[in-house]
Coordinates of C-alpha atoms in Angstrom, one line a residue:
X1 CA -1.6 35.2 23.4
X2 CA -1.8 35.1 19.5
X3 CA -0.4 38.5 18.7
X4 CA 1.5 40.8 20.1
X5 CA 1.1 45.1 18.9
X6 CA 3.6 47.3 19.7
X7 CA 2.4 50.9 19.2
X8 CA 4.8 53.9 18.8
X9 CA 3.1 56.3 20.6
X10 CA 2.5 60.1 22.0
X11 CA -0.6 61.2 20.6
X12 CA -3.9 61.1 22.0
X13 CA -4.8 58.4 19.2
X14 CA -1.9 56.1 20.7
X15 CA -3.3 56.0 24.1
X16 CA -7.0 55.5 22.9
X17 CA -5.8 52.9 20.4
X18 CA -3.5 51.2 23.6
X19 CA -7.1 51.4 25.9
X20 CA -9.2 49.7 22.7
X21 CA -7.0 47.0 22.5
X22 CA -6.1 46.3 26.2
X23 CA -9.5 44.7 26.7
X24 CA -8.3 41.9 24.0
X25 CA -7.7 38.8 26.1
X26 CA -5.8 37.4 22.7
X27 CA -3.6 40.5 22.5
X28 CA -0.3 41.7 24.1
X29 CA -0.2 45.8 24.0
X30 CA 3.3 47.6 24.4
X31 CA 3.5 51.1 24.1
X32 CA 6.6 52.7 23.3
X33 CA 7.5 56.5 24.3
X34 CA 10.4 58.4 23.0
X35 CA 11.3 60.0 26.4
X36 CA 11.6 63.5 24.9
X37 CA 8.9 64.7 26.9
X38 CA 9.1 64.9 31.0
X39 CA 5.9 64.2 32.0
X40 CA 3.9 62.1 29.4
X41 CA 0.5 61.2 29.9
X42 CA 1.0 57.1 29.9
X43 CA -1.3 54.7 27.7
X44 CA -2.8 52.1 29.3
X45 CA -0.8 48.4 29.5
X46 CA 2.8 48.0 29.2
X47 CA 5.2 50.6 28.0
X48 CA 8.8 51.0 27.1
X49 CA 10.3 54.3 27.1
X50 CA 13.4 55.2 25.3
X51 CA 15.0 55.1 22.2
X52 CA 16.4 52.2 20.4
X53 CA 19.1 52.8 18.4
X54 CA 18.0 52.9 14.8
X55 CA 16.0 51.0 13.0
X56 CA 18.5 47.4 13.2
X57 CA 17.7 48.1 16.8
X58 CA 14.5 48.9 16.5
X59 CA 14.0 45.7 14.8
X60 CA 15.9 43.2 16.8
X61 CA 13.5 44.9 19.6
X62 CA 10.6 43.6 18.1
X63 CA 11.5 40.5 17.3
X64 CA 13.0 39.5 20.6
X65 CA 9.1 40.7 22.1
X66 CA 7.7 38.6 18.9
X67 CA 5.5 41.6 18.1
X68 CA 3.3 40.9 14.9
X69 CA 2.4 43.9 14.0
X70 CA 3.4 47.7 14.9
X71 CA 1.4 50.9 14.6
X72 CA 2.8 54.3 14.2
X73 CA 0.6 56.5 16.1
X74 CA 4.0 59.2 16.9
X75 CA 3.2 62.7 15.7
X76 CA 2.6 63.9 12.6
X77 CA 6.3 65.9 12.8
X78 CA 8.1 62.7 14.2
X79 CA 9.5 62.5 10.7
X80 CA 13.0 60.2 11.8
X81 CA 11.5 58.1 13.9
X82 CA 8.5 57.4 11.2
X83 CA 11.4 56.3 8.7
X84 CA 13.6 54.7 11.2
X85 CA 10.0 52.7 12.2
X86 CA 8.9 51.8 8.6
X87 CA 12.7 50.2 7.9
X88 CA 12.8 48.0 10.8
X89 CA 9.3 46.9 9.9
X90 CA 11.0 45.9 6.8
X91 CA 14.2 45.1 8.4
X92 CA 12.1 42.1 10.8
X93 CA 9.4 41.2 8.0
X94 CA 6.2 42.3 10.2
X95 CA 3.7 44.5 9.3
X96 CA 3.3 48.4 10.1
X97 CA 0.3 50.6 9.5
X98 CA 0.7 54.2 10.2
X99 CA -1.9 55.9 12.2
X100 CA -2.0 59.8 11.1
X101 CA -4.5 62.5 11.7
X102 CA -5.7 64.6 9.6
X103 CA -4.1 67.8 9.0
X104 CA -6.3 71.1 9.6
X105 CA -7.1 73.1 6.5
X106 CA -8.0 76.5 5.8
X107 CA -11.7 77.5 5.7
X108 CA -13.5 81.1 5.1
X109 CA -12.0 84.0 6.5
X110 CA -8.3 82.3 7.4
X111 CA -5.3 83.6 6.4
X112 CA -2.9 81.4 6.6
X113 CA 0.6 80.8 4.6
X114 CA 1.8 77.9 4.1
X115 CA 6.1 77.0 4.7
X116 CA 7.7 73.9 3.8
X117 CA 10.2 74.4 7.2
X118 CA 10.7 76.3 10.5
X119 CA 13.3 78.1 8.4
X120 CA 10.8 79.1 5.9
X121 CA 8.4 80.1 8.5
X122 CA 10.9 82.6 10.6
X123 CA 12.2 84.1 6.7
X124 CA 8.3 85.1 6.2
X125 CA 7.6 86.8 10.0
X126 CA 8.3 90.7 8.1
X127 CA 5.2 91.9 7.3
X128 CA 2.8 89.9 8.3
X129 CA 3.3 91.1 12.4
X130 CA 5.2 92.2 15.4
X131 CA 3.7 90.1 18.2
X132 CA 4.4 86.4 17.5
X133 CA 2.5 83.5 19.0
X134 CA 4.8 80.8 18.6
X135 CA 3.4 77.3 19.0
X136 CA 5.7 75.1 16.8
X137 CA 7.0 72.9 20.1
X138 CA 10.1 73.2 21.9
X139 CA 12.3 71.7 19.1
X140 CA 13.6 74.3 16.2
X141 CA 13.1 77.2 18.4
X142 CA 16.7 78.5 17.2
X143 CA 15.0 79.5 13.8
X144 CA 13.5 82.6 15.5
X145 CA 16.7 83.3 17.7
X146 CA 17.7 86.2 15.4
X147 CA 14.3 87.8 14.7
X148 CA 13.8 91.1 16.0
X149 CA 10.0 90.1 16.6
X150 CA 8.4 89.8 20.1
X151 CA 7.4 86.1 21.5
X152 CA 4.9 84.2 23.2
X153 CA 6.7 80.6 23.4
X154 CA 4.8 78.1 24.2
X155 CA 5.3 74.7 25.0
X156 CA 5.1 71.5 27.0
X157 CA 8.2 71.3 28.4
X158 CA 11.3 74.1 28.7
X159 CA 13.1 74.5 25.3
X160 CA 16.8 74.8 24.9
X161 CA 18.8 77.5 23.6
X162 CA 19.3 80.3 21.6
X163 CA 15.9 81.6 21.7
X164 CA 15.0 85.1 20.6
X165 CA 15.7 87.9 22.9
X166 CA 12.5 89.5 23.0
X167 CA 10.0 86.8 24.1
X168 CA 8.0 85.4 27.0
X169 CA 7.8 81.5 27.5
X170 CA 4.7 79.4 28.8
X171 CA 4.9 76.2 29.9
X172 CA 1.7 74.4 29.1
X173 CA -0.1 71.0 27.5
X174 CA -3.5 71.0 25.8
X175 CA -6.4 71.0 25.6
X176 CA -7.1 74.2 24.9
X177 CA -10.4 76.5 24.7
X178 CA -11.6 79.0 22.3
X179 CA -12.5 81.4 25.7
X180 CA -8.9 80.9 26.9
X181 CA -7.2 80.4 23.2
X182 CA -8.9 84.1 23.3
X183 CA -8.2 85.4 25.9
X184 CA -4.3 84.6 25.8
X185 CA -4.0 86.3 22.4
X186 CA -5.7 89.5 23.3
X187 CA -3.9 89.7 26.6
X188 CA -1.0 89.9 24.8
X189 CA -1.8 92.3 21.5
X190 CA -0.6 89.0 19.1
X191 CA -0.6 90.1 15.7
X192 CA 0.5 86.7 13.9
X193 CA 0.3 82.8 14.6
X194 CA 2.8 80.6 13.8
X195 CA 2.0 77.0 14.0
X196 CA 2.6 73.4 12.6
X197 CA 0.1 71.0 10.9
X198 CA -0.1 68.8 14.0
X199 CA -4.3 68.2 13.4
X200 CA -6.5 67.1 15.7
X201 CA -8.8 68.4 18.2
X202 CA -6.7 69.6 21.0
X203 CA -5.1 72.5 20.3
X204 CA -7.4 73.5 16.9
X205 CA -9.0 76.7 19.4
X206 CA -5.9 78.9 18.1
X207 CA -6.9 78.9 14.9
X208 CA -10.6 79.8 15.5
X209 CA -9.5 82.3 17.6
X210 CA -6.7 83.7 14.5
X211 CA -10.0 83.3 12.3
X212 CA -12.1 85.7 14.5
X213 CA -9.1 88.1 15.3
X214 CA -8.2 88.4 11.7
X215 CA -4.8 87.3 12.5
X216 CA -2.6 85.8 9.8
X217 CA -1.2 82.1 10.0
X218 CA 1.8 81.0 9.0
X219 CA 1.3 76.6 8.6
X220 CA 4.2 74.5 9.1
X221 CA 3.6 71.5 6.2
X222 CA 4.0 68.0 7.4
X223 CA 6.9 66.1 6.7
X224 CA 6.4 63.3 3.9
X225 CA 5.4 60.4 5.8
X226 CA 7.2 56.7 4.8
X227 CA 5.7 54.5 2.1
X228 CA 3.2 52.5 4.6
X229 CA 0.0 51.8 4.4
X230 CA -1.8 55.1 6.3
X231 CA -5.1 55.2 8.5
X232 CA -6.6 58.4 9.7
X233 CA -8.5 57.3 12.8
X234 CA -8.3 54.4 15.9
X235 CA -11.1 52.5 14.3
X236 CA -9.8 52.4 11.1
X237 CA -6.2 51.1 12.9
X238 CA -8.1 48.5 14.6
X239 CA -9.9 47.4 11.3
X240 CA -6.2 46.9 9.9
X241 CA -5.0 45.1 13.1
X242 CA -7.3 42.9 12.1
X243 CA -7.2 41.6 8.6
X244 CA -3.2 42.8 7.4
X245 CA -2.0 43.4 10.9
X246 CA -2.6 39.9 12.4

Protein backbone atom coordinates (compact mmCIF):
# COMPACT_ATOMS: atom_id res chain seq x y z
CA UNK A 1 0.00 0.00 0.00
CA UNK A 2 1.46 3.58 -0.51
CA UNK A 3 -0.09 5.32 2.47
CA UNK A 4 -1.42 4.51 5.38
CA UNK A 5 -4.53 7.25 7.27
CA UNK A 6 -5.22 6.96 10.63
CA UNK A 7 -8.38 8.87 11.45
CA UNK A 8 -9.29 9.98 15.06
CA UNK A 9 -12.68 9.46 15.01
CA UNK A 10 -16.45 9.62 16.67
CA UNK A 11 -18.32 11.67 14.58
CA UNK A 12 -20.54 10.95 11.81
CA UNK A 13 -17.83 12.65 9.42
CA UNK A 14 -15.14 10.03 10.70
CA UNK A 15 -17.10 7.05 9.80
CA UNK A 16 -18.18 8.52 6.31
CA UNK A 17 -14.61 9.71 5.70
CA UNK A 18 -13.33 5.79 7.02
CA UNK A 19 -16.21 4.27 4.25
CA UNK A 20 -14.76 6.91 1.34
CA UNK A 21 -11.49 5.88 1.72
CA UNK A 22 -11.86 2.07 2.35
CA UNK A 23 -12.59 1.50 -1.30
CA UNK A 24 -8.78 2.84 -1.96
CA UNK A 25 -6.99 -0.31 -2.99
CA UNK A 26 -3.59 2.04 -2.37
CA UNK A 27 -4.74 2.97 1.13
CA UNK A 28 -4.62 1.51 4.65
CA UNK A 29 -7.59 2.97 6.93
CA UNK A 30 -7.37 2.77 10.87
CA UNK A 31 -9.80 4.28 12.85
CA UNK A 32 -9.15 5.08 16.32
CA UNK A 33 -11.91 5.43 19.16
CA UNK A 34 -11.40 6.89 22.49
CA UNK A 35 -13.50 4.21 24.31
CA UNK A 36 -15.47 6.83 26.37
CA UNK A 37 -18.48 5.78 24.88
CA UNK A 38 -20.08 2.01 25.45
CA UNK A 39 -21.65 1.33 22.44
CA UNK A 40 -20.06 3.22 19.45
CA UNK A 41 -21.35 3.03 16.11
CA UNK A 42 -17.88 1.48 14.41
CA UNK A 43 -16.44 2.95 10.99
CA UNK A 44 -15.88 0.76 8.46
CA UNK A 45 -11.98 -1.00 8.18
CA UNK A 46 -9.69 -1.41 11.00
CA UNK A 47 -10.06 0.29 14.32
CA UNK A 48 -8.14 0.66 17.48
CA UNK A 49 -9.91 1.60 20.50
CA UNK A 50 -8.30 3.22 23.54
CA UNK A 51 -6.19 5.69 24.59
CA UNK A 52 -2.53 6.15 24.09
CA UNK A 53 -0.84 7.84 26.52
CA UNK A 54 -0.16 11.29 25.38
CA UNK A 55 0.97 12.66 22.54
CA UNK A 56 4.88 10.75 22.76
CA UNK A 57 2.55 7.80 22.75
CA UNK A 58 0.45 8.87 20.49
CA UNK A 59 3.27 9.36 18.19
CA UNK A 60 5.39 6.31 18.61
CA UNK A 61 1.78 4.71 17.65
CA UNK A 62 1.88 6.04 14.46
CA UNK A 63 5.02 5.54 13.50
CA UNK A 64 5.37 1.91 14.46
CA UNK A 65 1.79 1.60 11.94
CA UNK A 66 3.91 3.94 9.43
CA UNK A 67 0.77 6.08 9.07
CA UNK A 68 1.36 9.17 6.60
CA UNK A 69 -1.03 11.18 7.39
CA UNK A 70 -3.77 11.51 10.30
CA UNK A 71 -7.11 13.26 10.29
CA UNK A 72 -8.86 14.68 13.25
CA UNK A 73 -12.44 13.97 12.69
CA UNK A 74 -13.03 13.70 17.08
CA UNK A 75 -15.65 16.22 18.24
CA UNK A 76 -15.67 19.62 18.13
CA UNK A 77 -15.34 19.57 22.33
CA UNK A 78 -12.61 16.89 22.21
CA UNK A 79 -10.30 19.83 23.07
CA UNK A 80 -7.20 17.51 24.82
CA UNK A 81 -7.20 15.03 22.61
CA UNK A 82 -7.11 17.71 19.53
CA UNK A 83 -3.87 19.21 21.20
CA UNK A 84 -2.48 15.93 22.37
CA UNK A 85 -3.13 14.88 18.40
CA UNK A 86 -1.63 17.96 16.71
CA UNK A 87 1.78 17.54 19.04
CA UNK A 88 2.39 14.06 18.10
CA UNK A 89 1.76 15.03 14.50
CA UNK A 90 4.61 17.22 15.18
CA UNK A 91 6.27 15.04 17.61
CA UNK A 92 6.64 12.01 14.39
CA UNK A 93 6.92 14.68 11.39
CA UNK A 94 3.66 13.51 9.46
CA UNK A 95 0.96 15.54 8.49
CA UNK A 96 -2.55 16.28 10.26
CA UNK A 97 -5.50 18.02 8.82
CA UNK A 98 -8.32 18.62 11.18
CA UNK A 99 -11.77 17.73 10.02
CA UNK A 100 -14.34 20.18 11.95
CA UNK A 101 -17.98 21.00 11.31
CA UNK A 102 -19.37 23.86 11.28
CA UNK A 103 -20.79 25.31 14.30
CA UNK A 104 -24.63 26.28 14.25
CA UNK A 105 -25.44 29.94 14.44
CA UNK A 106 -28.28 31.96 15.37
CA UNK A 107 -30.93 32.95 12.85
CA UNK A 108 -34.31 35.08 13.14
CA UNK A 109 -36.37 34.56 16.06
CA UNK A 110 -33.49 32.57 18.35
CA UNK A 111 -32.54 33.56 21.51
CA UNK A 112 -29.65 32.24 22.40
CA UNK A 113 -26.66 33.35 24.90
CA UNK A 114 -23.63 32.55 24.33
CA UNK A 115 -20.97 31.07 27.50
CA UNK A 116 -17.38 30.52 27.14
CA UNK A 117 -17.79 27.19 29.69
CA UNK A 118 -20.25 24.75 31.40
CA UNK A 119 -19.46 26.96 34.45
CA UNK A 120 -20.55 30.01 32.62
CA UNK A 121 -23.56 28.31 31.39
CA UNK A 122 -25.02 26.90 34.97
CA UNK A 123 -23.96 30.87 36.55
CA UNK A 124 -26.54 32.24 33.80
CA UNK A 125 -29.72 29.51 34.34
CA UNK A 126 -31.58 32.46 36.92
CA UNK A 127 -33.78 34.16 34.88
CA UNK A 128 -33.89 32.85 31.79
CA UNK A 129 -36.10 29.43 33.22
CA UNK A 130 -37.09 26.74 35.62
CA UNK A 131 -37.42 23.66 33.41
CA UNK A 132 -33.86 22.91 31.94
CA UNK A 133 -33.23 20.75 28.92
CA UNK A 134 -29.80 19.76 29.37
CA UNK A 135 -27.97 18.41 26.38
CA UNK A 136 -24.31 19.29 27.06
CA UNK A 137 -23.18 15.30 27.14
CA UNK A 138 -22.47 13.25 30.07
CA UNK A 139 -19.17 14.95 30.95
CA UNK A 140 -19.34 18.34 33.17
CA UNK A 141 -22.66 17.48 34.51
CA UNK A 142 -21.36 18.49 38.13
CA UNK A 143 -21.68 22.24 36.95
CA UNK A 144 -25.52 21.99 37.50
CA UNK A 145 -25.21 19.76 40.66
CA UNK A 146 -26.06 22.75 42.91
CA UNK A 147 -28.80 24.46 40.85
CA UNK A 148 -32.07 24.56 42.26
CA UNK A 149 -33.52 24.22 38.63
CA UNK A 150 -35.40 21.12 37.31
CA UNK A 151 -33.62 18.68 34.69
CA UNK A 152 -34.16 16.82 31.62
CA UNK A 153 -30.55 15.07 31.25
CA UNK A 154 -29.88 13.63 28.38
CA UNK A 155 -27.36 11.64 27.02
CA UNK A 156 -25.68 8.70 25.30
CA UNK A 157 -24.54 6.88 27.91
CA UNK A 158 -25.14 7.14 31.99
CA UNK A 159 -23.26 10.10 33.51
CA UNK A 160 -21.46 10.03 36.81
CA UNK A 161 -21.97 11.94 39.83
CA UNK A 162 -23.04 14.72 41.59
CA UNK A 163 -25.83 15.57 39.40
CA UNK A 164 -28.62 18.01 40.43
CA UNK A 165 -31.27 16.71 42.65
CA UNK A 166 -34.20 17.68 40.91
CA UNK A 167 -33.85 16.08 37.35
CA UNK A 168 -34.89 13.24 35.12
CA UNK A 169 -32.19 11.39 32.95
CA UNK A 170 -32.64 9.94 29.27
CA UNK A 171 -30.53 7.73 27.90
CA UNK A 172 -30.46 8.26 24.14
CA UNK A 173 -28.19 8.80 20.67
CA UNK A 174 -29.34 10.92 17.67
CA UNK A 175 -30.74 11.53 15.29
CA UNK A 176 -33.27 13.40 16.30
CA UNK A 177 -36.65 14.92 14.74
CA UNK A 178 -38.32 18.14 14.83
CA UNK A 179 -41.90 16.04 15.63
CA UNK A 180 -40.14 14.22 18.51
CA UNK A 181 -37.49 17.21 19.41
CA UNK A 182 -41.21 18.72 19.93
CA UNK A 183 -42.88 16.63 21.42
CA UNK A 184 -40.19 15.92 24.25
CA UNK A 185 -40.04 19.60 25.18
CA UNK A 186 -43.72 20.11 25.56
CA UNK A 187 -44.17 16.90 27.41
CA UNK A 188 -42.15 18.17 29.84
CA UNK A 189 -43.10 22.21 30.19
CA UNK A 190 -39.06 23.08 29.26
CA UNK A 191 -38.67 26.59 29.64
CA UNK A 192 -34.79 26.86 28.64
CA UNK A 193 -32.19 24.85 26.38
CA UNK A 194 -28.89 24.49 27.27
CA UNK A 195 -26.59 23.09 24.70
CA UNK A 196 -22.95 23.03 23.15
CA UNK A 197 -21.80 24.12 19.64
CA UNK A 198 -21.37 20.49 18.55
CA UNK A 199 -22.89 21.47 14.67
CA UNK A 200 -24.10 19.28 12.35
CA UNK A 201 -27.19 17.74 11.31
CA UNK A 202 -28.07 15.25 13.89
CA UNK A 203 -29.20 16.77 16.76
CA UNK A 204 -29.86 20.57 15.12
CA UNK A 205 -34.07 19.63 15.62
CA UNK A 206 -33.73 21.13 19.30
CA UNK A 207 -32.98 24.25 18.27
CA UNK A 208 -35.76 24.59 15.69
CA UNK A 209 -38.02 23.38 18.07
CA UNK A 210 -36.42 26.32 20.97
CA UNK A 211 -37.00 28.67 17.82
CA UNK A 212 -40.72 27.84 17.50
CA UNK A 213 -41.37 27.51 21.38
CA UNK A 214 -39.67 30.84 22.00
CA UNK A 215 -37.45 29.17 24.38
CA UNK A 216 -34.06 30.78 25.23
CA UNK A 217 -30.64 29.09 24.37
CA UNK A 218 -27.84 29.17 26.34
CA UNK A 219 -24.53 28.04 23.52
CA UNK A 220 -21.65 26.38 24.88
CA UNK A 221 -18.58 28.09 22.57
CA UNK A 222 -16.17 25.61 21.07
CA UNK A 223 -12.94 25.23 22.47
CA UNK A 224 -10.00 26.86 20.38
CA UNK A 225 -9.02 24.16 18.09
CA UNK A 226 -4.87 23.50 17.64
CA UNK A 227 -2.92 25.41 14.91
CA UNK A 228 -3.64 22.80 11.98
CA UNK A 229 -4.63 23.21 8.90
CA UNK A 230 -8.90 22.92 9.25
CA UNK A 231 -11.46 21.42 6.65
CA UNK A 232 -15.15 21.63 7.20
CA UNK A 233 -16.51 18.73 5.27
CA UNK A 234 -15.31 14.79 4.07
CA UNK A 235 -14.74 16.03 0.63
CA UNK A 236 -12.77 18.66 1.43
CA UNK A 237 -10.52 16.05 3.91
CA UNK A 238 -10.20 13.81 0.98
CA UNK A 239 -9.02 16.77 -1.30
CA UNK A 240 -6.20 17.32 1.45
CA UNK A 241 -5.44 13.54 1.69
CA UNK A 242 -4.59 13.99 -1.49
CA UNK A 243 -2.13 16.75 -2.33
CA UNK A 244 -0.58 17.69 1.58
CA UNK A 245 -1.73 14.52 3.24
CA UNK A 246 0.10 11.99 0.89
Amino acid sequence: MNRCVAILGGTGEARELAAELAGHRATRVISTLAGRVERPRMPTGEVRVGGFGGPLGLADWLAAEKVTAVVDATHPFAERISASAAKAARYAGIPLVLLRRPGWTPGPGDDWHWADSLAEAASMLPGLGRRVFLTTGRQGLAAFARSGRWFLIRCVDPPGLPLPARKELILSRGPYTVDGERELMTTHDIDLLVTKDSGGDQTAAKLTVARELRIPVIMVRRPTPPDVPIVATVDEALSWLGSAGG
